[in-house]
GROMACS .gro file of C-alpha atoms in nm:
model
  441
    1UNK     CA    1 -22.387  -3.239 -22.281
    2UNK     CA    2 -22.414  -3.034 -21.976
    3UNK     CA    3 -22.052  -3.107 -21.888
    4UNK     CA    4 -21.951  -3.004 -22.216
    5UNK     CA    5 -22.171  -2.675 -22.203
    6UNK     CA    6 -22.004  -2.624 -21.814
    7UNK     CA    7 -21.679  -2.682 -21.968
    8UNK     CA    8 -21.696  -2.435 -22.233
    9UNK     CA    9 -21.866  -2.175 -22.020
   10UNK     CA   10 -21.592  -2.203 -21.797
   11UNK     CA   11 -21.352  -2.148 -22.059
   12UNK     CA   12 -21.518  -1.836 -22.167
   13UNK     CA   13 -21.513  -1.714 -21.828
   14UNK     CA   14 -21.155  -1.769 -21.799
   15UNK     CA   15 -21.094  -1.578 -22.139
   16UNK     CA   16 -21.306  -1.276 -22.008
   17UNK     CA   17 -21.082  -1.255 -21.722
   18UNK     CA   18 -20.738  -1.314 -21.889
   19UNK     CA   19 -20.851  -1.025 -22.140
   20UNK     CA   20 -20.961  -0.817 -21.835
   21UNK     CA   21 -20.636  -0.859 -21.650
   22UNK     CA   22 -20.451  -0.776 -21.977
   23UNK     CA   23 -20.653  -0.441 -22.061
   24UNK     CA   24 -20.625  -0.367 -21.669
   25UNK     CA   25 -20.250  -0.392 -21.697
   26UNK     CA   26 -20.215  -0.208 -22.029
   27UNK     CA   27 -20.410   0.060 -21.901
   28UNK     CA   28 -20.209   0.073 -21.580
   29UNK     CA   29 -19.866   0.063 -21.772
   30UNK     CA   30 -20.027   0.397 -21.966
   31UNK     CA   31 -20.140   0.558 -21.713
   32UNK     CA   32 -19.963   0.505 -21.385
   33UNK     CA   33 -19.650   0.700 -21.542
   34UNK     CA   34 -19.805   0.974 -21.716
   35UNK     CA   35 -19.581   1.292 -21.677
   36UNK     CA   36 -19.338   1.419 -21.968
   37UNK     CA   37 -19.005   1.299 -21.834
   38UNK     CA   38 -18.814   1.004 -21.759
   39UNK     CA   39 -18.716   1.055 -21.342
   40UNK     CA   40 -18.379   1.114 -21.388
   41UNK     CA   41 -18.168   1.375 -21.315
   42UNK     CA   42 -18.121   1.447 -21.624
   43UNK     CA   43 -18.467   1.443 -21.763
   44UNK     CA   44 -18.691   1.439 -21.437
   45UNK     CA   45 -19.072   1.399 -21.465
   46UNK     CA   46 -19.230   1.774 -21.500
   47UNK     CA   47 -19.533   1.884 -21.387
   48UNK     CA   48 -19.682   2.135 -21.589
   49UNK     CA   49 -20.055   2.160 -21.445
   50UNK     CA   50 -20.281   2.093 -21.150
   51UNK     CA   51 -20.370   1.755 -21.329
   52UNK     CA   52 -19.994   1.651 -21.345
   53UNK     CA   53 -19.941   1.724 -20.934
   54UNK     CA   54 -20.225   1.537 -20.861
   55UNK     CA   55 -20.114   1.241 -21.079
   56UNK     CA   56 -19.787   1.276 -20.897
   57UNK     CA   57 -19.918   1.350 -20.583
   58UNK     CA   58 -20.131   1.040 -20.587
   59UNK     CA   59 -19.893   0.775 -20.735
   60UNK     CA   60 -19.611   0.639 -20.535
   61UNK     CA   61 -19.414   0.505 -20.817
   62UNK     CA   62 -19.282   0.872 -20.889
   63UNK     CA   63 -19.174   0.912 -20.518
   64UNK     CA   64 -18.829   0.745 -20.578
   65UNK     CA   65 -18.727   0.970 -20.892
   66UNK     CA   66 -18.664   1.299 -20.994
   67UNK     CA   67 -18.934   1.565 -21.016
   68UNK     CA   68 -18.941   1.895 -21.144
   69UNK     CA   69 -19.240   2.159 -21.105
   70UNK     CA   70 -19.261   2.367 -21.410
   71UNK     CA   71 -19.576   2.610 -21.309
   72UNK     CA   72 -19.705   2.750 -20.987
   73UNK     CA   73 -19.995   2.513 -20.883
   74UNK     CA   74 -20.307   2.683 -20.691
   75UNK     CA   75 -20.512   2.389 -20.465
   76UNK     CA   76 -20.770   2.611 -20.358
   77UNK     CA   77 -21.105   2.446 -20.344
   78UNK     CA   78 -20.996   2.116 -20.229
   79UNK     CA   79 -20.908   2.027 -19.843
   80UNK     CA   80 -20.698   1.709 -19.752
   81UNK     CA   81 -20.739   1.477 -19.455
   82UNK     CA   82 -20.376   1.385 -19.452
   83UNK     CA   83 -20.025   1.491 -19.626
   84UNK     CA   84 -20.078   1.554 -20.008
   85UNK     CA   85 -19.748   1.338 -20.084
   86UNK     CA   86 -19.649   1.063 -19.872
   87UNK     CA   87 -19.894   1.035 -19.631
   88UNK     CA   88 -19.896   0.794 -19.342
   89UNK     CA   89 -20.194   0.593 -19.403
   90UNK     CA   90 -20.439   0.408 -19.185
   91UNK     CA   91 -20.307   0.116 -19.005
   92UNK     CA   92 -19.985   0.216 -19.027
   93UNK     CA   93 -19.942   0.205 -19.418
   94UNK     CA   94 -19.712   0.446 -19.587
   95UNK     CA   95 -19.455   0.517 -19.866
   96UNK     CA   96 -19.213   0.717 -19.797
   97UNK     CA   97 -19.071   1.008 -20.035
   98UNK     CA   98 -18.735   0.943 -20.112
   99UNK     CA   99 -18.693   1.137 -20.458
  100UNK     CA  100 -18.593   1.480 -20.558
  101UNK     CA  101 -18.858   1.721 -20.573
  102UNK     CA  102 -18.707   2.048 -20.725
  103UNK     CA  103 -18.974   2.334 -20.714
  104UNK     CA  104 -18.787   2.502 -20.956
  105UNK     CA  105 -18.864   2.827 -20.796
  106UNK     CA  106 -19.248   2.809 -20.825
  107UNK     CA  107 -19.484   2.821 -20.579
  108UNK     CA  108 -19.767   2.585 -20.442
  109UNK     CA  109 -20.062   2.813 -20.331
  110UNK     CA  110 -20.332   2.764 -20.106
  111UNK     CA  111 -20.301   2.437 -19.924
  112UNK     CA  112 -20.541   2.317 -19.730
  113UNK     CA  113 -20.496   2.026 -19.484
  114UNK     CA  114 -20.749   1.939 -19.175
  115UNK     CA  115 -20.772   1.613 -19.021
  116UNK     CA  116 -21.111   1.654 -18.899
  117UNK     CA  117 -21.028   1.560 -18.558
  118UNK     CA  118 -20.926   1.221 -18.665
  119UNK     CA  119 -20.596   1.239 -18.529
  120UNK     CA  120 -20.388   1.234 -18.823
  121UNK     CA  121 -20.011   1.267 -18.801
  122UNK     CA  122 -19.755   1.360 -19.022
  123UNK     CA  123 -19.936   1.652 -19.188
  124UNK     CA  124 -19.776   1.903 -19.431
  125UNK     CA  125 -19.737   1.882 -19.795
  126UNK     CA  126 -19.499   1.617 -19.756
  127UNK     CA  127 -19.593   1.368 -19.495
  128UNK     CA  128 -19.234   1.126 -19.449
  129UNK     CA  129 -18.964   1.201 -19.635
  130UNK     CA  130 -18.641   0.979 -19.600
  131UNK     CA  131 -18.334   1.027 -19.783
  132UNK     CA  132 -18.507   1.236 -20.029
  133UNK     CA  133 -18.459   1.624 -20.112
  134UNK     CA  134 -18.698   1.911 -20.159
  135UNK     CA  135 -18.564   2.254 -20.274
  136UNK     CA  136 -18.635   2.550 -20.429
  137UNK     CA  137 -19.004   2.555 -20.330
  138UNK     CA  138 -19.258   2.814 -20.228
  139UNK     CA  139 -19.575   2.743 -20.027
  140UNK     CA  140 -19.813   3.031 -19.990
  141UNK     CA  141 -20.146   3.078 -19.792
  142UNK     CA  142 -20.090   2.699 -19.643
  143UNK     CA  143 -20.370   2.621 -19.353
  144UNK     CA  144 -20.278   2.316 -19.189
  145UNK     CA  145 -20.427   2.156 -18.883
  146UNK     CA  146 -20.372   1.770 -18.717
  147UNK     CA  147 -20.235   1.610 -18.444
  148UNK     CA  148 -19.864   1.517 -18.453
  149UNK     CA  149 -19.585   1.588 -18.649
  150UNK     CA  150 -19.740   1.886 -18.841
  151UNK     CA  151 -19.568   2.118 -19.055
  152UNK     CA  152 -19.645   2.301 -19.335
  153UNK     CA  153 -19.395   2.197 -19.586
  154UNK     CA  154 -19.366   1.830 -19.418
  155UNK     CA  155 -19.444   1.618 -19.121
  156UNK     CA  156 -19.109   1.454 -19.063
  157UNK     CA  157 -18.788   1.490 -19.255
  158UNK     CA  158 -18.507   1.255 -19.297
  159UNK     CA  159 -18.373   1.422 -19.606
  160UNK     CA  160 -18.291   1.752 -19.739
  161UNK     CA  161 -18.459   2.058 -19.753
  162UNK     CA  162 -18.329   2.388 -19.885
  163UNK     CA  163 -18.430   2.713 -20.068
  164UNK     CA  164 -18.817   2.687 -19.950
  165UNK     CA  165 -19.053   2.865 -19.746
  166UNK     CA  166 -19.398   2.858 -19.630
  167UNK     CA  167 -19.635   3.150 -19.538
  168UNK     CA  168 -20.002   3.106 -19.346
  169UNK     CA  169 -20.117   2.883 -19.053
  170UNK     CA  170 -20.015   2.543 -18.884
  171UNK     CA  171 -20.191   2.439 -18.594
  172UNK     CA  172 -20.162   2.099 -18.405
  173UNK     CA  173 -20.116   1.919 -18.052
  174UNK     CA  174 -19.756   1.841 -18.034
  175UNK     CA  175 -19.452   1.834 -18.279
  176UNK     CA  176 -19.562   2.131 -18.487
  177UNK     CA  177 -19.346   2.387 -18.695
  178UNK     CA  178 -19.439   2.642 -18.928
  179UNK     CA  179 -19.197   2.447 -19.202
  180UNK     CA  180 -19.143   2.097 -19.058
  181UNK     CA  181 -19.306   1.929 -18.774
  182UNK     CA  182 -18.984   1.695 -18.684
  183UNK     CA  183 -18.662   1.730 -18.847
  184UNK     CA  184 -18.501   1.373 -18.782
  185UNK     CA  185 -18.178   1.292 -18.955
  186UNK     CA  186 -18.230   1.597 -19.209
  187UNK     CA  187 -18.070   1.869 -19.308
  188UNK     CA  188 -18.246   2.233 -19.346
  189UNK     CA  189 -18.072   2.538 -19.481
  190UNK     CA  190 -18.189   2.893 -19.643
  191UNK     CA  191 -18.514   2.849 -19.551
  192UNK     CA  192 -18.795   3.044 -19.347
  193UNK     CA  193 -19.143   3.062 -19.231
  194UNK     CA  194 -19.402   3.342 -19.185
  195UNK     CA  195 -19.623   3.084 -19.055
  196UNK     CA  196 -19.847   3.154 -18.716
  197UNK     CA  197 -19.784   2.830 -18.556
  198UNK     CA  198 -20.017   2.700 -18.260
  199UNK     CA  199 -19.991   2.386 -18.054
  200UNK     CA  200 -19.946   2.232 -17.713
  201UNK     CA  201 -19.596   2.069 -17.688
  202UNK     CA  202 -19.257   2.099 -17.876
  203UNK     CA  203 -19.348   2.401 -18.099
  204UNK     CA  204 -19.158   2.628 -18.319
  205UNK     CA  205 -19.154   2.881 -18.541
  206UNK     CA  206 -18.969   2.686 -18.799
  207UNK     CA  207 -18.934   2.339 -18.689
  208UNK     CA  208 -19.115   2.171 -18.411
  209UNK     CA  209 -18.907   1.927 -18.289
  210UNK     CA  210 -18.515   1.872 -18.401
  211UNK     CA  211 -18.399   1.553 -18.307
  212UNK     CA  212 -18.067   1.481 -18.477
  213UNK     CA  213 -18.044   1.703 -18.788
  214UNK     CA  214 -17.882   2.018 -18.869
  215UNK     CA  215 -18.078   2.357 -18.952
  216UNK     CA  216 -17.863   2.626 -19.078
  217UNK     CA  217 -17.930   3.004 -19.204
  218UNK     CA  218 -18.303   3.007 -19.140
  219UNK     CA  219 -18.551   3.243 -18.984
  220UNK     CA  220 -18.911   3.243 -18.865
  221UNK     CA  221 -19.147   3.563 -18.788
  222UNK     CA  222 -19.478   3.436 -18.749
  223UNK     CA  223 -19.679   3.435 -18.375
  224UNK     CA  224 -19.594   3.135 -18.211
  225UNK     CA  225 -19.804   2.981 -17.907
  226UNK     CA  226 -19.794   2.675 -17.702
  227UNK     CA  227 -19.771   2.526 -17.352
  228UNK     CA  228 -19.416   2.368 -17.318
  229UNK     CA  229 -19.102   2.314 -17.541
  230UNK     CA  230 -19.193   2.650 -17.711
  231UNK     CA  231 -18.935   2.835 -17.908
  232UNK     CA  232 -18.912   3.128 -18.181
  233UNK     CA  233 -18.759   2.914 -18.398
  234UNK     CA  234 -18.743   2.553 -18.275
  235UNK     CA  235 -18.938   2.376 -17.991
  236UNK     CA  236 -18.695   2.100 -17.862
  237UNK     CA  237 -18.389   2.068 -18.004
  238UNK     CA  238 -18.279   1.701 -17.842
  239UNK     CA  239 -17.942   1.629 -18.024
  240UNK     CA  240 -17.922   1.837 -18.361
  241UNK     CA  241 -17.706   2.133 -18.465
  242UNK     CA  242 -17.891   2.460 -18.527
  243UNK     CA  243 -17.672   2.754 -18.635
  244UNK     CA  244 -17.711   3.147 -18.793
  245UNK     CA  245 -18.075   3.143 -18.738
  246UNK     CA  246 -18.337   3.405 -18.642
  247UNK     CA  247 -18.701   3.502 -18.523
  248UNK     CA  248 -18.881   3.802 -18.514
  249UNK     CA  249 -18.930   3.920 -18.158
  250UNK     CA  250 -19.186   4.174 -18.229
  251UNK     CA  251 -19.423   3.980 -18.408
  252UNK     CA  252 -19.478   3.743 -18.081
  253UNK     CA  253 -19.836   3.798 -17.889
  254UNK     CA  254 -19.782   3.482 -17.668
  255UNK     CA  255 -19.483   3.568 -17.457
  256UNK     CA  256 -19.250   3.377 -17.636
  257UNK     CA  257 -18.878   3.429 -17.509
  258UNK     CA  258 -18.675   3.176 -17.612
  259UNK     CA  259 -18.528   3.091 -17.968
  260UNK     CA  260 -18.522   2.704 -17.874
  261UNK     CA  261 -18.782   2.636 -17.617
  262UNK     CA  262 -18.544   2.318 -17.479
  263UNK     CA  263 -18.188   2.280 -17.581
  264UNK     CA  264 -18.029   1.940 -17.557
  265UNK     CA  265 -17.795   1.982 -17.872
  266UNK     CA  266 -17.566   2.264 -18.033
  267UNK     CA  267 -17.678   2.594 -18.087
  268UNK     CA  268 -17.449   2.833 -18.266
  269UNK     CA  269 -17.556   3.202 -18.346
  270UNK     CA  270 -17.913   3.179 -18.306
  271UNK     CA  271 -18.107   3.479 -18.202
  272UNK     CA  272 -18.445   3.667 -18.105
  273UNK     CA  273 -18.452   4.008 -18.291
  274UNK     CA  274 -18.677   4.293 -18.322
  275UNK     CA  275 -18.817   4.389 -18.672
  276UNK     CA  276 -18.562   4.665 -18.762
  277UNK     CA  277 -18.282   4.427 -18.699
  278UNK     CA  278 -18.404   4.176 -18.905
  279UNK     CA  279 -18.425   4.436 -19.171
  280UNK     CA  280 -18.069   4.483 -19.161
  281UNK     CA  281 -17.818   4.252 -19.383
  282UNK     CA  282 -17.527   4.300 -19.141
  283UNK     CA  283 -17.748   4.059 -18.873
  284UNK     CA  284 -17.709   3.778 -19.129
  285UNK     CA  285 -17.322   3.816 -19.197
  286UNK     CA  286 -17.264   3.427 -19.291
  287UNK     CA  287 -17.547   3.409 -19.479
  288UNK     CA  288 -17.523   3.423 -19.880
  289UNK     CA  289 -17.645   3.722 -20.053
  290UNK     CA  290 -17.479   3.675 -20.369
  291UNK     CA  291 -17.666   3.379 -20.493
  292UNK     CA  292 -17.919   3.267 -20.226
  293UNK     CA  293 -18.074   3.589 -20.031
  294UNK     CA  294 -18.157   3.946 -20.109
  295UNK     CA  295 -18.318   4.227 -19.884
  296UNK     CA  296 -18.446   4.564 -19.911
  297UNK     CA  297 -18.220   4.731 -19.652
  298UNK     CA  298 -18.417   4.892 -19.377
  299UNK     CA  299 -18.710   4.770 -19.552
  300UNK     CA  300 -18.775   4.392 -19.585
  301UNK     CA  301 -18.669   4.049 -19.400
  302UNK     CA  302 -18.437   3.866 -19.633
  303UNK     CA  303 -18.607   3.686 -19.930
  304UNK     CA  304 -18.478   3.421 -20.147
  305UNK     CA  305 -18.367   3.595 -20.495
  306UNK     CA  306 -18.576   3.355 -20.730
  307UNK     CA  307 -18.879   3.444 -20.573
  308UNK     CA  308 -18.936   3.806 -20.653
  309UNK     CA  309 -19.307   3.851 -20.679
  310UNK     CA  310 -19.589   3.849 -20.358
  311UNK     CA  311 -19.522   4.026 -20.038
  312UNK     CA  312 -19.146   4.111 -20.036
  313UNK     CA  313 -19.210   4.387 -19.767
  314UNK     CA  314 -19.437   4.160 -19.554
  315UNK     CA  315 -19.697   4.444 -19.499
  316UNK     CA  316 -19.959   4.177 -19.544
  317UNK     CA  317 -20.051   4.368 -19.876
  318UNK     CA  318 -19.947   4.284 -20.259
  319UNK     CA  319 -19.920   4.624 -20.414
  320UNK     CA  320 -19.659   4.859 -20.581
  321UNK     CA  321 -19.434   4.899 -20.276
  322UNK     CA  322 -19.332   4.538 -20.328
  323UNK     CA  323 -19.229   4.597 -20.666
  324UNK     CA  324 -19.057   4.944 -20.579
  325UNK     CA  325 -18.813   4.759 -20.312
  326UNK     CA  326 -18.711   4.488 -20.573
  327UNK     CA  327 -18.678   4.723 -20.848
  328UNK     CA  328 -18.472   4.943 -20.590
  329UNK     CA  329 -18.252   4.655 -20.512
  330UNK     CA  330 -18.173   4.557 -20.880
  331UNK     CA  331 -18.084   4.887 -21.001
  332UNK     CA  332 -17.877   4.945 -20.673
  333UNK     CA  333 -17.707   4.615 -20.756
  334UNK     CA  334 -17.637   4.664 -21.162
  335UNK     CA  335 -17.523   5.029 -21.064
  336UNK     CA  336 -17.843   5.114 -21.266
  337UNK     CA  337 -17.707   4.930 -21.572
  338UNK     CA  338 -17.648   4.618 -21.690
  339UNK     CA  339 -17.673   4.324 -21.465
  340UNK     CA  340 -17.449   4.022 -21.469
  341UNK     CA  341 -17.557   3.686 -21.492
  342UNK     CA  342 -17.556   3.481 -21.187
  343UNK     CA  343 -17.500   3.136 -21.136
  344UNK     CA  344 -17.508   2.858 -20.827
  345UNK     CA  345 -17.373   2.534 -20.829
  346UNK     CA  346 -17.661   2.281 -20.778
  347UNK     CA  347 -17.484   1.969 -20.751
  348UNK     CA  348 -17.274   1.857 -20.574
  349UNK     CA  349 -17.376   2.043 -20.285
  350UNK     CA  350 -17.085   2.226 -20.029
  351UNK     CA  351 -16.950   1.964 -19.841
  352UNK     CA  352 -17.076   1.643 -19.998
  353UNK     CA  353 -16.840   1.327 -19.985
  354UNK     CA  354 -16.787   1.181 -20.360
  355UNK     CA  355 -16.708   0.812 -20.338
  356UNK     CA  356 -16.478   0.673 -20.589
  357UNK     CA  357 -16.668   0.409 -20.776
  358UNK     CA  358 -16.629   0.376 -21.130
  359UNK     CA  359 -16.372   0.372 -21.370
  360UNK     CA  360 -16.270   0.650 -21.466
  361UNK     CA  361 -16.409   0.796 -21.156
  362UNK     CA  362 -16.658   1.053 -21.273
  363UNK     CA  363 -16.962   1.295 -21.199
  364UNK     CA  364 -17.154   1.548 -21.363
  365UNK     CA  365 -17.110   1.904 -21.197
  366UNK     CA  366 -17.448   2.105 -21.216
  367UNK     CA  367 -17.513   2.448 -21.202
  368UNK     CA  368 -17.815   2.709 -21.223
  369UNK     CA  369 -17.764   3.043 -21.406
  370UNK     CA  370 -18.017   3.335 -21.485
  371UNK     CA  371 -17.958   3.685 -21.615
  372UNK     CA  372 -18.231   3.950 -21.525
  373UNK     CA  373 -18.196   4.184 -21.835
  374UNK     CA  374 -18.014   3.918 -22.065
  375UNK     CA  375 -17.931   3.599 -22.138
  376UNK     CA  376 -17.693   3.332 -22.039
  377UNK     CA  377 -17.517   3.203 -22.302
  378UNK     CA  378 -17.248   2.967 -22.159
  379UNK     CA  379 -17.120   2.837 -21.831
  380UNK     CA  380 -16.747   2.763 -21.717
  381UNK     CA  381 -16.674   2.535 -21.464
  382UNK     CA  382 -16.339   2.494 -21.251
  383UNK     CA  383 -16.165   2.259 -20.996
  384UNK     CA  384 -15.940   2.434 -20.756
  385UNK     CA  385 -15.926   2.750 -20.969
  386UNK     CA  386 -15.807   2.501 -21.278
  387UNK     CA  387 -16.085   2.523 -21.577
  388UNK     CA  388 -16.258   2.195 -21.615
  389UNK     CA  389 -16.456   2.276 -21.938
  390UNK     CA  390 -16.746   2.482 -22.033
  391UNK     CA  391 -17.130   2.447 -22.148
  392UNK     CA  392 -17.237   2.634 -22.408
  393UNK     CA  393 -17.575   2.508 -22.468
  394UNK     CA  394 -17.751   2.460 -22.146
  395UNK     CA  395 -18.088   2.310 -22.318
  396UNK     CA  396 -18.101   2.038 -22.035
  397UNK     CA  397 -17.938   2.235 -21.770
  398UNK     CA  398 -17.570   2.359 -21.714
  399UNK     CA  399 -17.346   2.082 -21.634
  400UNK     CA  400 -17.018   1.945 -21.729
  401UNK     CA  401 -16.894   1.567 -21.651
  402UNK     CA  402 -16.576   1.605 -21.420
  403UNK     CA  403 -16.362   1.297 -21.485
  404UNK     CA  404 -16.041   1.131 -21.304
  405UNK     CA  405 -16.071   1.314 -20.983
  406UNK     CA  406 -15.820   1.238 -20.737
  407UNK     CA  407 -15.872   1.168 -20.372
  408UNK     CA  408 -15.872   1.477 -20.118
  409UNK     CA  409 -16.095   1.777 -20.095
  410UNK     CA  410 -16.179   1.996 -20.399
  411UNK     CA  411 -16.263   2.341 -20.432
  412UNK     CA  412 -16.532   2.378 -20.743
  413UNK     CA  413 -16.665   2.720 -20.882
  414UNK     CA  414 -16.866   2.798 -21.201
  415UNK     CA  415 -16.888   3.148 -21.386
  416UNK     CA  416 -17.162   3.247 -21.621
  417UNK     CA  417 -17.119   3.497 -21.901
  418UNK     CA  418 -17.425   3.660 -22.117
  419UNK     CA  419 -17.480   3.802 -22.430
  420UNK     CA  420 -17.375   4.140 -22.329
  421UNK     CA  421 -17.018   4.035 -22.222
  422UNK     CA  422 -17.092   4.029 -21.835
  423UNK     CA  423 -16.993   3.724 -21.613
  424UNK     CA  424 -17.098   3.641 -21.255
  425UNK     CA  425 -16.913   3.336 -21.036
  426UNK     CA  426 -17.083   3.131 -20.811
  427UNK     CA  427 -16.978   3.071 -20.411
  428UNK     CA  428 -16.728   2.821 -20.354
  429UNK     CA  429 -16.858   2.450 -20.351
  430UNK     CA  430 -16.619   2.232 -20.115
  431UNK     CA  431 -16.647   1.855 -20.168
  432UNK     CA  432 -16.433   1.537 -20.076
  433UNK     CA  433 -16.340   1.267 -20.298
  434UNK     CA  434 -16.290   0.986 -20.087
  435UNK     CA  435 -16.211   0.568 -20.136
  436UNK     CA  436 -16.378   0.310 -19.905
  437UNK     CA  437 -16.172   0.079 -19.731
  438UNK     CA  438 -16.130  -0.253 -19.898
  439UNK     CA  439 -16.326  -0.551 -19.695
  440UNK     CA  440 -16.127  -0.773 -19.494
  441UNK     CA  441 -15.956  -1.062 -19.636
   0.00000   0.00000   0.00000
């Protein structure tokens, strides 16, 4: 009898364990990926609230996918002790971010990270990005303090960063930058930082250490301080390429004199200039002031076109003057009348290499289009000046399928038109279509 009772009890316990496991598994399936979307390029996960952002930041299952921010996110009231997304965890554990995070021209505000003296590394909104991409994102009012690999946006970058900016302050010991602590084999383009940056070694207004990466068309204007390898743009450029970047010599109070604290790589057209010169578009000759940048001539630093709110004239105050600068610029561009739409090809990127792998070879060309005073009703896509086709829907983004492309170099452009009959053309995107060599017999 006793054995029968024990056997029955064991069966009951086993059944309860199985039920609990099934319930927990079902709960995990229902809650692990709770955001709207499916994580693809065509249907990215969409962050619509602070709660959505917290879910995304806490779950590595999202970090290999496409994510799009649909609203500004205010993180006021919370202090993190490590990177918010893809942190380096204690005892060496970590999950790299390898997805595509599209800020969609929104902002994350009041990010506060303080390691509390625990010497946490790889601090920033993102800890470590490998083969991932972060684009179209503003960070305002950041306060990041840590040890090594410390940046406002990212601790260490082995991916792509474009059309991003940071404001606030960043403090660390080594490899400290206003935007990125260490740019490894990464690409940073069309970004800026106004962060004050403080460290000891390898400290830069934009990037602390540029290992083997590329940095182009960027600037920094924050006050930078350190002991060794301190630069207005980059602290140490060990084997990377830096081009067409600038920093403000008038905002420095710690006698920073070099654009690059120590350069062992390639530097082209990188200069420290006084404020008044950085308010002149002629200084930034190769920058795209049609689709990417804008400037209030003799009044403001360059700013990304899609971020119109906030402290445009960088006087530390958000007031009517900021609106006036933007409004005047808008009126001048539109000749005090109807503005044409703007369009930008977002995929493929300029300089991309497309491998022939499918039959027939094909890829989607994606574009962003907007109209300040009207509505975009269609986008035409061109390859080598020949019309490929047009998209008049745009409900899932402006795109067109490019099929049967030939090997070699091609130039892609797009033209958007609005409901008032005006049109605007994108800047050209140069791509190469190639085929890998067959394996040896």
